[in-house]
PDB file of C-alpha atoms in Angstrom:
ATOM      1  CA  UNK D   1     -24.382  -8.201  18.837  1.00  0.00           C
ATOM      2  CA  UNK D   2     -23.981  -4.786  20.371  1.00  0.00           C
ATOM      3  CA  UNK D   3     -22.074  -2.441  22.259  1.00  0.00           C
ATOM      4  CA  UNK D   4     -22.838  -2.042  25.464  1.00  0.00           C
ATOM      5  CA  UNK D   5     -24.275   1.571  25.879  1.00  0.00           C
ATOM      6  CA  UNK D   6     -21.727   4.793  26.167  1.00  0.00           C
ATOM      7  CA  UNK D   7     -22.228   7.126  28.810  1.00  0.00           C
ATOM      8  CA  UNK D   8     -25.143  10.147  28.304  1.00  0.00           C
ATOM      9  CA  UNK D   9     -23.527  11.830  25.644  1.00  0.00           C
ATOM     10  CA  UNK D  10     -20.929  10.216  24.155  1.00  0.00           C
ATOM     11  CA  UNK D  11     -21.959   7.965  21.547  1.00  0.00           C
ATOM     12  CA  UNK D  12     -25.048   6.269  20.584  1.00  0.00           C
ATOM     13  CA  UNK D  13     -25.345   2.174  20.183  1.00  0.00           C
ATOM     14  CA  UNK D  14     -24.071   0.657  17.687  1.00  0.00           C
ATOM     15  CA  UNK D  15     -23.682  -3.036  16.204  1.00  0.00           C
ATOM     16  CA  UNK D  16     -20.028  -4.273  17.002  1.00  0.00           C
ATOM     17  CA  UNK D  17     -18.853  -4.620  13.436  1.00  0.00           C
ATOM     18  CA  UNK D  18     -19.944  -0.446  13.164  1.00  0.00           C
ATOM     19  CA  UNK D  19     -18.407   0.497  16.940  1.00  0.00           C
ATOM     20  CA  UNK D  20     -15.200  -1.402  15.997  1.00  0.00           C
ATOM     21  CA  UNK D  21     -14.989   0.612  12.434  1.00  0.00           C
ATOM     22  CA  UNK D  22     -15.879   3.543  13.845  1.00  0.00           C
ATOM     23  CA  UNK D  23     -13.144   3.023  16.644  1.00  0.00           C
ATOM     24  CA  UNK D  24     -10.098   2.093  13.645  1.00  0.00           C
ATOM     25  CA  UNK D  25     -11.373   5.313  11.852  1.00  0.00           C
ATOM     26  CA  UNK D  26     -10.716   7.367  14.735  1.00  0.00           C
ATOM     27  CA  UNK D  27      -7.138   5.585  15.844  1.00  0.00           C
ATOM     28  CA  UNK D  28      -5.894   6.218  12.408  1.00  0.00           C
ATOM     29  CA  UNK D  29      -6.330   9.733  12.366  1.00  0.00           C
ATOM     30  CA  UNK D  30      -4.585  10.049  16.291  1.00  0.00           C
ATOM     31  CA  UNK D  31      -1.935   7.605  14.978  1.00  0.00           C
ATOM     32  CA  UNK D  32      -1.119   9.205  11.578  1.00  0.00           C
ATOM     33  CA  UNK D  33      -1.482  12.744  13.653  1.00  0.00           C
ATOM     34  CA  UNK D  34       0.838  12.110  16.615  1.00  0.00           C
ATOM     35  CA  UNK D  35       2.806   8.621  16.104  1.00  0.00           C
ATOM     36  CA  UNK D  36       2.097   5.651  17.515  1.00  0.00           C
ATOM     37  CA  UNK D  37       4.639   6.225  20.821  1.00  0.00           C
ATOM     38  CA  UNK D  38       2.629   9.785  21.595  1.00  0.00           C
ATOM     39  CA  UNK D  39      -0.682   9.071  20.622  1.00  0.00           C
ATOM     40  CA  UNK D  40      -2.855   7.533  23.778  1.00  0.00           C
ATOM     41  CA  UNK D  41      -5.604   5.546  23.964  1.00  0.00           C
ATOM     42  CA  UNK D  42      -7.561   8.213  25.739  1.00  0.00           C
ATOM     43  CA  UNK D  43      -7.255  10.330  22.390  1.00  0.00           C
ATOM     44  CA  UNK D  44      -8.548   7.684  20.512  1.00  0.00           C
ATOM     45  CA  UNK D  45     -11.689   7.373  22.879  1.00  0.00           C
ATOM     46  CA  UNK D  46     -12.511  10.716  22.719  1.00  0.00           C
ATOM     47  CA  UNK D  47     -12.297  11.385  18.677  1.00  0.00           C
ATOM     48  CA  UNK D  48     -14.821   8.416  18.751  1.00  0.00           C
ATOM     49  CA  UNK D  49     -16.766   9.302  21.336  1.00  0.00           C
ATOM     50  CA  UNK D  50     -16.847   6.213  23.361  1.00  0.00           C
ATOM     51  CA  UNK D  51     -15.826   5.647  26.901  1.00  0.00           C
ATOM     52  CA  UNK D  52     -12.465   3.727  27.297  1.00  0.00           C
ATOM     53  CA  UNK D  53     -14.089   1.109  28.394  1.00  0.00           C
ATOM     54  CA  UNK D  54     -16.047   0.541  25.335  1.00  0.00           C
ATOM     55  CA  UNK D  55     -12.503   0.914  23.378  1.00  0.00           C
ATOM     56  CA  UNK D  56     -10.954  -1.832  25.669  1.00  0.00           C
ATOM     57  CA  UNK D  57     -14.019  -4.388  24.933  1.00  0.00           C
ATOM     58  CA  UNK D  58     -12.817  -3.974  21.070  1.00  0.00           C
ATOM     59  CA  UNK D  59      -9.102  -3.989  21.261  1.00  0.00           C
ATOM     60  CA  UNK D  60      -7.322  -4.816  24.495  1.00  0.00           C
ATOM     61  CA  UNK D  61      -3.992  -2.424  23.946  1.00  0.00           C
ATOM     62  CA  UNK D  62      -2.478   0.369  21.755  1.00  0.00           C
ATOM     63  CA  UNK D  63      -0.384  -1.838  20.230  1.00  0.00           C
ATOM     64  CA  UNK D  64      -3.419  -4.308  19.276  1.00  0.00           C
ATOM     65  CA  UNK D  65      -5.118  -1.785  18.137  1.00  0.00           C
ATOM     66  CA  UNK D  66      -2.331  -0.680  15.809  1.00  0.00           C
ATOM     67  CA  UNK D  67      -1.806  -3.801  14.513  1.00  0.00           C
ATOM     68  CA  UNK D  68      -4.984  -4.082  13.659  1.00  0.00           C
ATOM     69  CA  UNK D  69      -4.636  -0.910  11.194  1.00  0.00           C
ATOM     70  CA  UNK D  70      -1.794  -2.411   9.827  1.00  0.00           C
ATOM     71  CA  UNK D  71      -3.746  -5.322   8.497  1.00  0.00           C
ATOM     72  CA  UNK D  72      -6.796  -3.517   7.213  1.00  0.00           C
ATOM     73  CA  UNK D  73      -4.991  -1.655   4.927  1.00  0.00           C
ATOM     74  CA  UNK D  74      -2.399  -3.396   3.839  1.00  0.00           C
ATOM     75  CA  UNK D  75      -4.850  -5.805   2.974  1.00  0.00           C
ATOM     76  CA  UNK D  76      -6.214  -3.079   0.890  1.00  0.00           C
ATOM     77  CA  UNK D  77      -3.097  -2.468  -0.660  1.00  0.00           C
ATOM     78  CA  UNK D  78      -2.599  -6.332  -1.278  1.00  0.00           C
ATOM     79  CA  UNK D  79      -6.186  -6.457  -3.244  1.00  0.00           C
ATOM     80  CA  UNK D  80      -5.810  -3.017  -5.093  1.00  0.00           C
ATOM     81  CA  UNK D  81      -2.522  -5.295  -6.539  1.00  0.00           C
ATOM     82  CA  UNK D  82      -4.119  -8.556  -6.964  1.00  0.00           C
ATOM     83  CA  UNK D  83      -6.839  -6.898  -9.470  1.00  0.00           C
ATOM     84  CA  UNK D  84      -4.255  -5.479 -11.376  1.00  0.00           C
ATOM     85  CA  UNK D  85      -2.994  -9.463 -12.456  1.00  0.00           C
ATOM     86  CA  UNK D  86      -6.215 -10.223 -13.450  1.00  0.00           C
ATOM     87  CA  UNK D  87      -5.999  -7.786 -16.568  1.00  0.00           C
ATOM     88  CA  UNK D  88      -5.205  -9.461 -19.746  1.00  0.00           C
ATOM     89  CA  UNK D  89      -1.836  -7.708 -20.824  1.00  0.00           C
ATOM     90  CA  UNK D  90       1.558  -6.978 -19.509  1.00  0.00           C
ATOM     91  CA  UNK D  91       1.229  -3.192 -20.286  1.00  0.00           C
ATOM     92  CA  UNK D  92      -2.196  -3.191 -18.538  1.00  0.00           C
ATOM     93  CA  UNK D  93      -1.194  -4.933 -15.320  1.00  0.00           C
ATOM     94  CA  UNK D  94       1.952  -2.875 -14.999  1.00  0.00           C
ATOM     95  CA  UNK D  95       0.202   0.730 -15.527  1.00  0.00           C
ATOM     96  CA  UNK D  96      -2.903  -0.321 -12.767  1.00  0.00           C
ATOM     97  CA  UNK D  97      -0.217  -2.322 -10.151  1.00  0.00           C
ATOM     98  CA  UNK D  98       1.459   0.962 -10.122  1.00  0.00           C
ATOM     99  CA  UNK D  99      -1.772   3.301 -10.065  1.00  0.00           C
ATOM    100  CA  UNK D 100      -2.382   1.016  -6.968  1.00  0.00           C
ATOM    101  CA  UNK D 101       0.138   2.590  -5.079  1.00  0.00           C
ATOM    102  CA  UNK D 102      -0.712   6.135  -6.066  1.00  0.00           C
ATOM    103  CA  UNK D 103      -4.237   5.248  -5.306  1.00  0.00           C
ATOM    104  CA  UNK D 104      -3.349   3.765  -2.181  1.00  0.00           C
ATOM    105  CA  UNK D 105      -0.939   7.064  -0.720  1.00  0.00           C
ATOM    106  CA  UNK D 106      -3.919   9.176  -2.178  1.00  0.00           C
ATOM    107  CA  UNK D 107      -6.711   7.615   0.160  1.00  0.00           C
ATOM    108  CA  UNK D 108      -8.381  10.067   2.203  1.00  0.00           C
ATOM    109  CA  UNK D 109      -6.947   9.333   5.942  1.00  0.00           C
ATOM    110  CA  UNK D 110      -3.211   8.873   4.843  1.00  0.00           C
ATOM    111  CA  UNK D 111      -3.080   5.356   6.152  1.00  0.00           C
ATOM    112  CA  UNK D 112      -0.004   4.646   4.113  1.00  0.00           C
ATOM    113  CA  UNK D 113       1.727   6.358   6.689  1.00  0.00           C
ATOM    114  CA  UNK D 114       1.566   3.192   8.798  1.00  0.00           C
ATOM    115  CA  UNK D 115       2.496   1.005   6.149  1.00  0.00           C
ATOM    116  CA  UNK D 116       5.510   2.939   4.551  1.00  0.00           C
ATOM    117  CA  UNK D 117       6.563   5.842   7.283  1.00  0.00           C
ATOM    118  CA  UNK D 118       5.707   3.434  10.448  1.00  0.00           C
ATOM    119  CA  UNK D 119       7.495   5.145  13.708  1.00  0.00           C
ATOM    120  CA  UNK D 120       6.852   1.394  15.278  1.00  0.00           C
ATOM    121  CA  UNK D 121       8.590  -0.876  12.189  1.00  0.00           C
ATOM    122  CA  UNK D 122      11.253  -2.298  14.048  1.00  0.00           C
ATOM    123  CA  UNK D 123       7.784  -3.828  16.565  1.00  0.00           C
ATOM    124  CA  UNK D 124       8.755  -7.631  15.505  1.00  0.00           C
ATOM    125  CA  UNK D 125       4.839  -8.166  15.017  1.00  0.00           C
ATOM    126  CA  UNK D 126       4.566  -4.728  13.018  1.00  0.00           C
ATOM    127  CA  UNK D 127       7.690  -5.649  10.993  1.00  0.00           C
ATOM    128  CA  UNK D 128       6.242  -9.085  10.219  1.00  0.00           C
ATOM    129  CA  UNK D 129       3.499  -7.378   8.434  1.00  0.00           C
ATOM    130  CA  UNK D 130       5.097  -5.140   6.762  1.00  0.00           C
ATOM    131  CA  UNK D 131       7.341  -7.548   5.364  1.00  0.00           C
ATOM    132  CA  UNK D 132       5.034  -9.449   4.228  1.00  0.00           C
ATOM    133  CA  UNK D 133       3.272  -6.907   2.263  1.00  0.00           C
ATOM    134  CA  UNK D 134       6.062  -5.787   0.195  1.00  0.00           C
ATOM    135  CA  UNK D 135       7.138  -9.607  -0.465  1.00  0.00           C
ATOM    136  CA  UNK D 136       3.555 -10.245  -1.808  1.00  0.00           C
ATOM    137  CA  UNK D 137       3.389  -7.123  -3.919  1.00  0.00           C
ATOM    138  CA  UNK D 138       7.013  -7.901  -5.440  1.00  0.00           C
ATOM    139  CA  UNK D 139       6.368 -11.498  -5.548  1.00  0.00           C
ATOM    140  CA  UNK D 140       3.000 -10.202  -8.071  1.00  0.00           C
ATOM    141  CA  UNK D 141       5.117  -8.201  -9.489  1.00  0.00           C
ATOM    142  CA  UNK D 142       8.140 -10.715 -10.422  1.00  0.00           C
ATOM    143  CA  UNK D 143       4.662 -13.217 -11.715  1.00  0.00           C
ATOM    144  CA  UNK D 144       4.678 -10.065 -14.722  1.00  0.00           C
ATOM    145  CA  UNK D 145       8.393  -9.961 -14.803  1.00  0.00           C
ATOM    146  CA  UNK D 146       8.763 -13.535 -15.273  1.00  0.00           C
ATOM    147  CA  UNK D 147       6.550 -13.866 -18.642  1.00  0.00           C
ATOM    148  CA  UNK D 148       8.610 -10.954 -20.007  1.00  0.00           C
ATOM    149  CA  UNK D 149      12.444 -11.976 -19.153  1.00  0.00           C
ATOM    150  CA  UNK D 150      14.316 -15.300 -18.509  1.00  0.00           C
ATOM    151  CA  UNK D 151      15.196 -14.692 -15.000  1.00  0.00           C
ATOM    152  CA  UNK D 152      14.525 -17.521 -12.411  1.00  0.00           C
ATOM    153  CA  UNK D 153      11.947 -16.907  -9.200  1.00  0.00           C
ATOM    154  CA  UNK D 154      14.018 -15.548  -6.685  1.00  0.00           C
ATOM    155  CA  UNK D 155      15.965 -12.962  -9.611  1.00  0.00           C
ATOM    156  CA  UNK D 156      12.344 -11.945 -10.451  1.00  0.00           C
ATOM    157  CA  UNK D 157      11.318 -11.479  -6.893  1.00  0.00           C
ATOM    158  CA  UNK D 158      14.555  -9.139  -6.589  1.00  0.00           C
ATOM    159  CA  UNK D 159      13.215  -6.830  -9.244  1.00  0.00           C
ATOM    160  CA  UNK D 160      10.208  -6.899  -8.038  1.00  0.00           C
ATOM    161  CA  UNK D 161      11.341  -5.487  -4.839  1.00  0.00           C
ATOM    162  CA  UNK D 162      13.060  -2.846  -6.667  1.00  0.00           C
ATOM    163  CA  UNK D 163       9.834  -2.138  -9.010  1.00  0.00           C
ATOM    164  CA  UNK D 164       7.547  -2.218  -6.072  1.00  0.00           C
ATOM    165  CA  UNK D 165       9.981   0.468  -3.965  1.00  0.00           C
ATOM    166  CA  UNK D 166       9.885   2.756  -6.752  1.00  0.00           C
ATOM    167  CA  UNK D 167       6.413   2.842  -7.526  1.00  0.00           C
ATOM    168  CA  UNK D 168       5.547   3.366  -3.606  1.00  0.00           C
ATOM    169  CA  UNK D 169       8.223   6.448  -3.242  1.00  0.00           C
ATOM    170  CA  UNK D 170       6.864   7.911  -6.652  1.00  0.00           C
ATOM    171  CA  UNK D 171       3.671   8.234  -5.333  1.00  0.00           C
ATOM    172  CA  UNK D 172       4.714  10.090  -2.126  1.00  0.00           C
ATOM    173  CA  UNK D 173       7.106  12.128  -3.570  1.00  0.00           C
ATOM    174  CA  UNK D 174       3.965  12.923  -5.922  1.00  0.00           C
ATOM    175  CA  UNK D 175       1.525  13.603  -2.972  1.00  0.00           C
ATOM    176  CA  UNK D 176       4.041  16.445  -1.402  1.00  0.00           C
ATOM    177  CA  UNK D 177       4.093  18.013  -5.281  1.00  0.00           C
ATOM    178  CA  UNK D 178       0.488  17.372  -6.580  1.00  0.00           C
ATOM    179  CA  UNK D 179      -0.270  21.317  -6.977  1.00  0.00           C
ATOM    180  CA  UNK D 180       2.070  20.918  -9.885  1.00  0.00           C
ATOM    181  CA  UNK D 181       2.688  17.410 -11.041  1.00  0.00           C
ATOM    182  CA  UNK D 182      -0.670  15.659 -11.874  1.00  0.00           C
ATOM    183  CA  UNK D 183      -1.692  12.251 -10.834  1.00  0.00           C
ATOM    184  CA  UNK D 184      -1.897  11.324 -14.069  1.00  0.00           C
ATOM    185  CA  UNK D 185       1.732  12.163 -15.309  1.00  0.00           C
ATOM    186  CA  UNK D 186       3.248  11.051 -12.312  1.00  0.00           C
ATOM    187  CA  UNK D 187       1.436   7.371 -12.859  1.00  0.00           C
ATOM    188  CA  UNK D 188       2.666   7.377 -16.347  1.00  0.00           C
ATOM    189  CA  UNK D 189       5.819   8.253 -15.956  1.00  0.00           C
ATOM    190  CA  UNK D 190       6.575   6.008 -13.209  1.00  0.00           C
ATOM    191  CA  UNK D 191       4.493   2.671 -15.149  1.00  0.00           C
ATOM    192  CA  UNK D 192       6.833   3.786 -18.253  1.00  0.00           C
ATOM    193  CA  UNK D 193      10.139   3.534 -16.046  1.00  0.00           C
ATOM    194  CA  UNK D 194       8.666   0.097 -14.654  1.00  0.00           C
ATOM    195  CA  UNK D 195       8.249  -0.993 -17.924  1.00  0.00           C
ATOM    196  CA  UNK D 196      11.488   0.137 -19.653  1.00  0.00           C
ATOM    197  CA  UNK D 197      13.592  -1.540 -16.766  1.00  0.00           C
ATOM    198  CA  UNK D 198      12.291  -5.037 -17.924  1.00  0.00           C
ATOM    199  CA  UNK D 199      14.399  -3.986 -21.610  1.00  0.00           C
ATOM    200  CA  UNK D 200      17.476  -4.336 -19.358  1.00  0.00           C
ATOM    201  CA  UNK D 201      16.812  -7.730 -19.160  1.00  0.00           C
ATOM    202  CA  UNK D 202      17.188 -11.173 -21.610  1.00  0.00           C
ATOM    203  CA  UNK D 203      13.395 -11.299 -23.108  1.00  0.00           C
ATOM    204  CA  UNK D 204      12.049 -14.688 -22.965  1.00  0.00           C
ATOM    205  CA  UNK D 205      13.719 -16.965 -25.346  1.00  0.00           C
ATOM    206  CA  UNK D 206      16.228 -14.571 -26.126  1.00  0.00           C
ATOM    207  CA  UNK D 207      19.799 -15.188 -25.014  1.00  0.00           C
ATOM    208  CA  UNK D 208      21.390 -11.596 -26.695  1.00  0.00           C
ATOM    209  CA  UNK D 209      19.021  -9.297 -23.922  1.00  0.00           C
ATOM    210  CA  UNK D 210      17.550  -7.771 -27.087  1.00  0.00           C
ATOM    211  CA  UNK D 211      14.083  -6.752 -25.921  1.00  0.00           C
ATOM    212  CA  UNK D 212      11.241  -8.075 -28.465  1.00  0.00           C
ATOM    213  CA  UNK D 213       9.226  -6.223 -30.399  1.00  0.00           C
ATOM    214  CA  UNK D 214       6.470  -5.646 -27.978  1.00  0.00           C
ATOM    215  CA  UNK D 215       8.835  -4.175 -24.968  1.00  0.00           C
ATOM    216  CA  UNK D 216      11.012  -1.002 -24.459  1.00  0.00           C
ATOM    217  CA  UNK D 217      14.339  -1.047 -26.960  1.00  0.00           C
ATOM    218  CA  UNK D 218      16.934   2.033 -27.766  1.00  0.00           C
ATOM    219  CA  UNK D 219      15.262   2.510 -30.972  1.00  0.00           C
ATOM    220  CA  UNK D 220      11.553   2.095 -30.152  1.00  0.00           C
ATOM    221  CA  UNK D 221      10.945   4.191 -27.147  1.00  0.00           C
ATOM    222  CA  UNK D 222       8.134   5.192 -25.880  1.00  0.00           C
ATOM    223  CA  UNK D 223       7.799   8.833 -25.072  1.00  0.00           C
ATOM    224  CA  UNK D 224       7.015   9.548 -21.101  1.00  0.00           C
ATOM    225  CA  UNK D 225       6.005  12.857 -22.463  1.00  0.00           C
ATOM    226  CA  UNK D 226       2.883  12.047 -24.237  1.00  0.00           C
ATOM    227  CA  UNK D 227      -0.489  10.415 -23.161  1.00  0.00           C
ATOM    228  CA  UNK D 228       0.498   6.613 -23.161  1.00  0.00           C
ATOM    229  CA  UNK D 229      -2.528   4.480 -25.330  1.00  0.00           C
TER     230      UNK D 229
END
């Protein structure tokens, strides 16, 4: 199906699933620019080049339109996280969970601005999904921590949330100081920190909280100053 046509000028035609991606690309930069309370659905007309009218046969408010954002990437966050439990090792699934986030603040667009510096979080529906987002990544999360410690669910998902909340303020802290902290070292560093916080805990089968000898101890560190393998 397709758009009805925009005035002489302002657009061409377009499919629907194009004209509604084209119109999301165009809120997110007016809604990362101004906020979601001073950014107007005019603006977002105009940097797409469609009439409002056209907008309005897509999304039927702002606040629609917003929360629509919210669950495109988020769900992009959510799957960047998901393929990181499919890898085979602990070490592995901690170093690309937390490259997700870094990955995800570093997208062209700055969309994580809506997820983690939302001016509209305290919305109910916007809060809803932003809840939910951070449960899911600490509930993957507390999945890894689980297999590594002998805490119960809900202690795992508490870590988790703790894990998850410093690998997402790593990686904006790193995007305001990437002219002299690399990508690279900042992911390392913060994976390493992830991974070292799990020696803090009773390993599985372990009742002393003596870390095994495939995890972070006092006397088999591993250096966050050199290239992890």
């Amino acid at each position: 199906m397709a758009d009805d046509m925009t005035p002489p000028g302002r657009g061409q035609r377009l499919p629907r699933s194009e004209r509604r991606a084209q119109l999301l690309d165009a809120a997110l930069g007016v809604f990362v620019e101004n906020g979601y309370h001073a950014a107007a659905m005019d603006d977002i007309a105009a940097r797409a080049g469609v009439s409002k009218p056209v907008l309005y046969q897509h999304f039927p408010g702002k606040l629609e339109l917003y929360l629509a954002l919210i669950d495109q990437h988020t769900g992009e966050l959510e799957q960047l996280v998901r393929d990181a439990l499919t890898l085979p090792d602990n070490k592995a699934r901690i170093n690309t969970m937390t490259r997700a986030y870094f990955d995800f603040v570093g997208q062209e667009g700055a969309a994580f601005r809506l997820i983690f510096e939302s001016d509209l979080a305290n919305e109910p529906e916007v809060r809803k999904r932003l809840d939910q987002i951070d449960l899911t990544c600490a509930e993957a999360m507390a999945e890894i921590i689980r297999s590594e410690t002998s805490m119960d669910q809900e202690e795992a998902v508490l870590v988790g949330v703790a894990f998850v909340g410093l690998a997402q303020t790593s990686a904006r802290h790193w995007l305001t100081h990437e002219a002299t902290l690399s990508k690279e070292t900042a992911v390392r560093i913060t994976a390493a920190l992830i991974r070292r916080g799990f020696g803090a805990f009773p390993a599985v089968g372990k009742a002393d909280g003596r870390a095994d000898a495939d995890r972070p101890s006092e006397t088999a560190r591993e250096s966050v100053g050199t290239t992890a393998g």
